[in-house]
Amino acid sequence: MKLGIHLPFLDIDGGTAAISGELARVGAAVENAGISWLSLMDHYFQIEPTGLPAESTMLEAYTTLSYLAAHTSTVELGVLVTGVTYRHPGLLAKIVTTLDVLSGGRAALGLGAAWYEREHRGLGVPFPPLAERFERLEETLQICAQMWDPDNDGPFKGTHYQLAETLCRPQPLQRPRVLIGGGGERKTLRLVARYGDACNLFTTSVEDVARKIEVLRRHCDDLGRDHTEIDVTVTAAFPRPEPDRRDEFVSAMDDYARLGVHTVIVTPTSGTPAAWIDAMAPAVRQLAELG
């Protein structure tokens, strides 16, 4: 099992002026530890499930990932996850391509159906009903796949998006891995089976994750796809792990590793995330020995 880092909290000790320096230190800490994944949230406002107010610090995700690309050299970079409503699909594919090129082939596309109505209303971004958002999610996955096909610059004609040309030059150095967030068993995991390279679930319980993996396998069987082609990742929560309980966290992950979970993603909870990552770093070796 591999270890990933997700950064949902950007209220850095020292205030706004300290953010850039701390993120550079985060990049160094991630590289030194051998961590495989580094992600940000993609939101306009801070989200309520963190327990912080909407007015808390929130940076634009892809700009920040480009900065982190300059301070890293091996870790995969992505968002967990982009709401499908936030950017036009053609622009999104171009943004992820740019990140991939500038990072030396380390970009991933994390994508979901979006849910935070307040930030949409706040910044004037359309927030269609859930069923339509899932339709847009599927079309966006199709558009990104076409944009990253060097032999297909032709049009895309969908219900919600129409592109006269899917021209994307340069192409990514390597096709970005597509991670679809969410554990919805009827729609989301079906989309993972059809389009995804990875999914992301929460560590609600071993039994819950096992059931969702089994649902994903059935969707893959229906499509004639080998489910082992899809990396199952989990975000550790309930409660979030802390460095001073690292051994307990690793022990709890053993059952998930036995289910075939590829990566567990943890979230620094302090205003000095680089130091938090340094303290959690021994978990990289410990997790690699599981399963």
Short mmCIF file of C-alpha atoms in Angstrom, two decimals:
data_model
loop_
_atom_site.label_atom_id
_atom_site.label_comp_id
_atom_site.label_asym_id
_atom_site.label_seq_id
_atom_site.Cartn_x
_atom_site.Cartn_y
_atom_site.Cartn_z
CA MET A 1 0.00 0.00 0.00
CA LYS A 2 1.20 3.50 -0.87
CA LEU A 3 0.78 6.76 1.05
CA GLY A 4 -0.67 9.95 -0.42
CA ILE A 5 -1.02 13.46 1.00
CA HIS A 6 -4.07 15.67 0.54
CA LEU A 7 -4.07 19.35 1.54
CA PRO A 8 -7.56 20.64 2.38
CA PHE A 9 -6.34 23.14 4.99
CA LEU A 10 -4.39 26.19 3.83
CA ASP A 11 -4.64 28.40 6.91
CA ILE A 12 -0.87 28.37 7.35
CA ASP A 13 0.89 29.55 10.49
CA GLY A 14 2.20 33.03 9.70
CA GLY A 15 -0.75 34.00 7.51
CA THR A 16 -1.15 34.51 3.78
CA ALA A 17 2.43 35.65 3.20
CA ALA A 18 3.71 32.37 4.63
CA ILE A 19 1.72 30.09 2.30
CA SER A 20 4.16 29.95 -0.61
CA GLY A 21 7.16 29.11 1.55
CA GLU A 22 5.25 26.45 3.45
CA LEU A 23 4.02 24.82 0.24
CA ALA A 24 7.60 24.68 -1.02
CA ARG A 25 8.52 22.90 2.22
CA VAL A 26 5.58 20.54 1.71
CA GLY A 27 7.01 19.63 -1.69
CA ALA A 28 10.39 18.87 -0.15
CA ALA A 29 8.82 16.82 2.66
CA VAL A 30 6.76 14.75 0.23
CA GLU A 31 9.76 14.03 -1.97
CA ASN A 32 12.03 13.15 0.96
CA ALA A 33 9.43 10.72 2.32
CA GLY A 34 8.82 8.95 -0.99
CA ILE A 35 5.11 9.77 -0.91
CA SER A 36 3.35 8.81 -4.14
CA TRP A 37 0.42 11.26 -4.38
CA LEU A 38 -0.06 14.95 -3.55
CA SER A 39 -3.43 16.60 -4.00
CA LEU A 40 -5.47 19.66 -3.20
CA MET A 41 -9.18 20.28 -2.98
CA ASP A 42 -10.76 22.06 -5.91
CA HIS A 43 -13.15 24.53 -4.31
CA TYR A 44 -13.81 28.25 -4.41
CA PHE A 45 -14.69 28.43 -0.69
CA GLN A 46 -13.62 26.24 2.21
CA ILE A 47 -16.12 23.41 2.67
CA GLU A 48 -18.28 22.75 5.70
CA PRO A 49 -17.19 19.11 6.36
CA THR A 50 -13.74 20.36 7.40
CA GLY A 51 -15.32 22.16 10.33
CA LEU A 52 -13.88 25.48 9.13
CA PRO A 53 -15.87 28.50 7.93
CA ALA A 54 -16.25 29.24 4.23
CA GLU A 55 -14.09 32.33 4.74
CA SER A 56 -11.02 30.20 5.51
CA THR A 57 -8.13 30.26 3.08
CA MET A 58 -8.72 28.55 -0.27
CA LEU A 59 -6.41 28.79 -3.30
CA GLU A 60 -7.20 27.93 -6.92
CA ALA A 61 -6.17 24.31 -7.21
CA TYR A 62 -4.42 24.02 -10.57
CA THR A 63 -2.40 27.22 -10.13
CA THR A 64 -1.23 25.85 -6.80
CA LEU A 65 -0.39 22.45 -8.29
CA SER A 66 1.76 24.15 -10.91
CA TYR A 67 3.67 25.83 -8.09
CA LEU A 68 4.06 22.48 -6.35
CA ALA A 69 5.26 20.93 -9.63
CA ALA A 70 8.22 23.29 -9.53
CA HIS A 71 9.07 22.10 -6.01
CA THR A 72 8.76 18.36 -6.65
CA SER A 73 10.13 15.87 -9.14
CA THR A 74 8.53 12.45 -8.56
CA VAL A 75 5.15 12.71 -6.82
CA GLU A 76 1.91 12.43 -8.82
CA LEU A 77 -0.08 15.69 -8.68
CA GLY A 78 -3.85 16.03 -8.78
CA VAL A 79 -7.00 17.36 -7.21
CA LEU A 80 -9.39 15.39 -5.04
CA VAL A 81 -11.52 16.20 -6.95
CA THR A 82 -12.50 18.77 -9.60
CA GLY A 83 -16.20 19.48 -9.67
CA VAL A 84 -17.45 18.96 -13.21
CA THR A 85 -19.24 22.32 -13.10
CA TYR A 86 -16.14 24.41 -12.36
CA ARG A 87 -14.53 24.52 -15.80
CA HIS A 88 -15.55 23.80 -19.37
CA PRO A 89 -14.33 20.28 -20.24
CA GLY A 90 -12.08 21.40 -23.10
CA LEU A 91 -10.43 23.99 -20.87
CA LEU A 92 -10.07 21.44 -18.07
CA ALA A 93 -8.31 18.99 -20.39
CA LYS A 94 -5.98 21.79 -21.51
CA ILE A 95 -5.22 22.78 -17.90
CA VAL A 96 -4.39 19.21 -16.87
CA THR A 97 -2.29 18.79 -20.01
CA THR A 98 -0.33 21.92 -19.11
CA LEU A 99 0.28 20.61 -15.60
CA ASP A 100 1.42 17.30 -17.04
CA VAL A 101 3.87 18.90 -19.46
CA LEU A 102 5.34 21.29 -16.89
CA SER A 103 5.63 18.59 -14.22
CA GLY A 104 7.36 16.09 -16.49
CA GLY A 105 4.38 13.77 -16.87
CA ARG A 106 3.05 13.72 -13.29
CA ALA A 107 -0.50 15.10 -13.63
CA ALA A 108 -3.69 13.24 -12.77
CA LEU A 109 -7.29 14.19 -13.48
CA GLY A 110 -9.48 13.90 -10.40
CA LEU A 111 -13.12 14.45 -11.28
CA GLY A 112 -16.50 14.35 -9.58
CA ALA A 113 -20.08 15.51 -10.00
CA ALA A 114 -19.73 18.59 -7.70
CA TRP A 115 -21.93 19.22 -4.68
CA TYR A 116 -21.18 22.52 -2.86
CA GLU A 117 -24.05 24.75 -3.90
CA ARG A 118 -23.00 27.77 -1.81
CA GLU A 119 -19.77 28.37 -3.73
CA HIS A 120 -21.58 28.05 -7.06
CA ARG A 121 -24.20 30.58 -6.04
CA GLY A 122 -21.56 32.77 -4.42
CA LEU A 123 -19.47 33.17 -7.57
CA GLY A 124 -22.31 32.94 -10.05
CA VAL A 125 -21.47 29.50 -11.44
CA PRO A 126 -24.46 27.47 -12.72
CA PHE A 127 -25.40 24.58 -10.45
CA PRO A 128 -27.65 22.20 -12.38
CA PRO A 129 -29.61 19.37 -10.75
CA LEU A 130 -27.74 16.23 -9.69
CA ALA A 131 -28.90 14.09 -12.62
CA GLU A 132 -27.64 16.68 -15.08
CA ARG A 133 -24.33 16.99 -13.24
CA PHE A 134 -23.78 13.26 -13.69
CA GLU A 135 -24.61 13.58 -17.38
CA ARG A 136 -22.05 16.38 -17.63
CA LEU A 137 -19.54 14.27 -15.72
CA GLU A 138 -19.80 11.45 -18.25
CA GLU A 139 -19.52 13.82 -21.20
CA THR A 140 -16.49 15.48 -19.60
CA LEU A 141 -14.78 12.11 -19.22
CA GLN A 142 -15.48 11.42 -22.90
CA ILE A 143 -14.20 14.85 -23.96
CA CYS A 144 -10.96 14.52 -21.98
CA ALA A 145 -10.34 11.09 -23.50
CA GLN A 146 -10.83 12.55 -26.97
CA MET A 147 -8.65 15.58 -26.22
CA TRP A 148 -5.88 13.17 -25.18
CA ASP A 149 -6.19 11.08 -28.33
CA PRO A 150 -3.55 12.47 -30.73
CA ASP A 151 -5.34 10.84 -33.66
CA ASN A 152 -8.72 12.46 -33.01
CA ASP A 153 -9.02 16.24 -33.24
CA GLY A 154 -12.58 16.02 -34.50
CA PRO A 155 -15.82 17.36 -33.05
CA PHE A 156 -17.64 16.23 -29.96
CA LYS A 157 -21.41 16.42 -29.94
CA GLY A 158 -23.06 15.73 -26.61
CA THR A 159 -26.24 16.76 -24.88
CA HIS A 160 -24.56 19.45 -22.78
CA TYR A 161 -21.27 20.14 -24.60
CA GLN A 162 -20.53 20.64 -28.28
CA LEU A 163 -16.92 21.09 -29.41
CA ALA A 164 -16.12 21.83 -33.03
CA GLU A 165 -12.52 20.65 -32.52
CA THR A 166 -10.89 18.66 -29.73
CA LEU A 167 -7.44 19.97 -30.60
CA CYS A 168 -4.93 19.66 -27.75
CA ARG A 169 -1.32 20.50 -28.56
CA PRO A 170 0.98 19.60 -27.09
CA GLN A 171 -0.38 16.29 -25.93
CA PRO A 172 0.40 15.25 -22.34
CA LEU A 173 3.75 13.60 -21.86
CA GLN A 174 1.75 10.65 -20.61
CA ARG A 175 -2.01 10.29 -20.53
CA PRO A 176 -3.08 11.61 -17.11
CA ARG A 177 -4.50 9.00 -14.79
CA VAL A 178 -8.25 9.54 -14.36
CA LEU A 179 -9.46 9.29 -10.77
CA ILE A 180 -13.20 9.54 -10.18
CA GLY A 181 -14.22 10.54 -6.68
CA GLY A 182 -17.21 9.22 -4.78
CA GLY A 183 -18.67 5.90 -3.80
CA GLY A 184 -22.14 6.03 -5.30
CA GLU A 185 -22.83 2.43 -6.24
CA ARG A 186 -25.30 2.95 -9.09
CA LYS A 187 -23.79 5.90 -11.00
CA THR A 188 -20.32 6.85 -9.76
CA LEU A 189 -18.80 3.38 -9.61
CA ARG A 190 -20.33 2.58 -12.99
CA LEU A 191 -18.47 5.58 -14.41
CA VAL A 192 -15.28 4.38 -12.71
CA ALA A 193 -15.67 0.99 -14.36
CA ARG A 194 -16.19 2.55 -17.78
CA TYR A 195 -13.77 5.48 -17.76
CA GLY A 196 -11.60 5.47 -14.63
CA ASP A 197 -8.06 4.46 -13.85
CA ALA A 198 -8.70 4.95 -10.13
CA CYS A 199 -11.47 5.63 -7.65
CA ASN A 200 -11.45 7.28 -4.25
CA LEU A 201 -13.50 6.08 -1.28
CA PHE A 202 -13.57 7.02 2.40
CA THR A 203 -12.48 4.68 5.19
CA THR A 204 -15.99 4.60 6.64
CA SER A 205 -15.48 0.94 7.54
CA VAL A 206 -13.71 -2.09 6.12
CA GLU A 207 -17.09 -3.67 5.40
CA ASP A 208 -18.38 -0.62 3.54
CA VAL A 209 -15.26 -0.34 1.37
CA ALA A 210 -15.35 -4.09 0.68
CA ARG A 211 -18.94 -3.79 -0.53
CA LYS A 212 -18.11 -0.89 -2.82
CA ILE A 213 -15.13 -2.74 -4.28
CA GLU A 214 -17.42 -5.67 -4.99
CA VAL A 215 -19.94 -3.35 -6.68
CA LEU A 216 -17.11 -1.93 -8.79
CA ARG A 217 -16.06 -5.43 -9.77
CA ARG A 218 -19.59 -6.25 -10.90
CA HIS A 219 -19.73 -3.08 -13.01
CA CYS A 220 -16.41 -4.08 -14.58
CA ASP A 221 -17.71 -7.57 -15.27
CA ASP A 222 -20.75 -6.09 -17.02
CA LEU A 223 -18.40 -4.11 -19.27
CA GLY A 224 -15.94 -6.95 -19.82
CA ARG A 225 -13.18 -5.00 -18.07
CA ASP A 226 -10.55 -6.40 -15.72
CA HIS A 227 -11.20 -4.71 -12.38
CA THR A 228 -7.52 -4.97 -11.44
CA GLU A 229 -6.83 -2.24 -14.00
CA ILE A 230 -8.44 0.24 -11.56
CA ASP A 231 -6.51 1.51 -8.54
CA VAL A 232 -8.67 1.72 -5.44
CA THR A 233 -7.65 4.61 -3.20
CA VAL A 234 -9.13 5.61 0.15
CA THR A 235 -9.05 8.84 2.09
CA ALA A 236 -8.38 8.10 5.76
CA ALA A 237 -10.99 9.72 7.96
CA PHE A 238 -13.25 9.04 10.92
CA PRO A 239 -10.95 10.03 12.62
CA ARG A 240 -8.13 11.52 10.59
CA PRO A 241 -4.76 9.95 11.44
CA GLU A 242 -2.13 11.91 13.33
CA PRO A 243 1.63 11.31 13.47
CA ASP A 244 1.61 10.54 17.19
CA ARG A 245 -0.75 7.61 16.47
CA ARG A 246 1.00 6.51 13.28
CA ASP A 247 1.46 2.87 14.29
CA GLU A 248 -2.23 2.60 15.16
CA PHE A 249 -3.13 4.11 11.78
CA VAL A 250 -0.89 1.67 9.88
CA SER A 251 -2.36 -1.27 11.77
CA ALA A 252 -5.89 -0.11 10.88
CA MET A 253 -4.92 0.05 7.20
CA ASP A 254 -3.90 -3.61 7.08
CA ASP A 255 -7.48 -4.78 6.50
CA TYR A 256 -7.88 -2.27 3.67
CA ALA A 257 -4.64 -3.44 2.09
CA ARG A 258 -5.98 -7.00 2.13
CA LEU A 259 -9.00 -5.77 0.16
CA GLY A 260 -6.62 -4.59 -2.56
CA VAL A 261 -6.60 -0.88 -1.70
CA HIS A 262 -3.73 0.67 -3.64
CA THR A 263 -3.18 3.99 -1.81
CA VAL A 264 -4.34 5.56 1.44
CA ILE A 265 -4.49 9.35 1.43
CA VAL A 266 -4.05 11.34 4.64
CA THR A 267 -4.62 15.00 5.42
CA PRO A 268 -2.25 17.16 7.49
CA THR A 269 -4.29 18.92 10.16
CA SER A 270 -1.86 21.57 11.41
CA GLY A 271 -0.84 25.01 10.24
CA THR A 272 2.63 23.58 9.51
CA PRO A 273 1.84 20.70 7.13
CA ALA A 274 5.45 20.13 6.09
CA ALA A 275 6.44 19.24 9.66
CA TRP A 276 3.31 17.05 9.93
CA ILE A 277 4.38 15.17 6.78
CA ASP A 278 7.91 14.74 8.11
CA ALA A 279 6.48 13.16 11.27
CA MET A 280 4.21 10.86 9.26
CA ALA A 281 6.96 9.85 6.79
CA PRO A 282 7.87 6.48 8.40
CA ALA A 283 4.37 5.29 7.46
CA VAL A 284 5.54 5.06 3.82
CA ARG A 285 7.76 2.10 4.65
CA GLN A 286 5.28 0.60 7.14
CA LEU A 287 2.39 0.68 4.65
CA ALA A 288 4.55 -0.84 1.89
CA GLU A 289 4.91 -3.94 4.04
CA LEU A 290 1.15 -4.53 4.36
CA GLY A 291 -1.08 -6.84 2.38
#
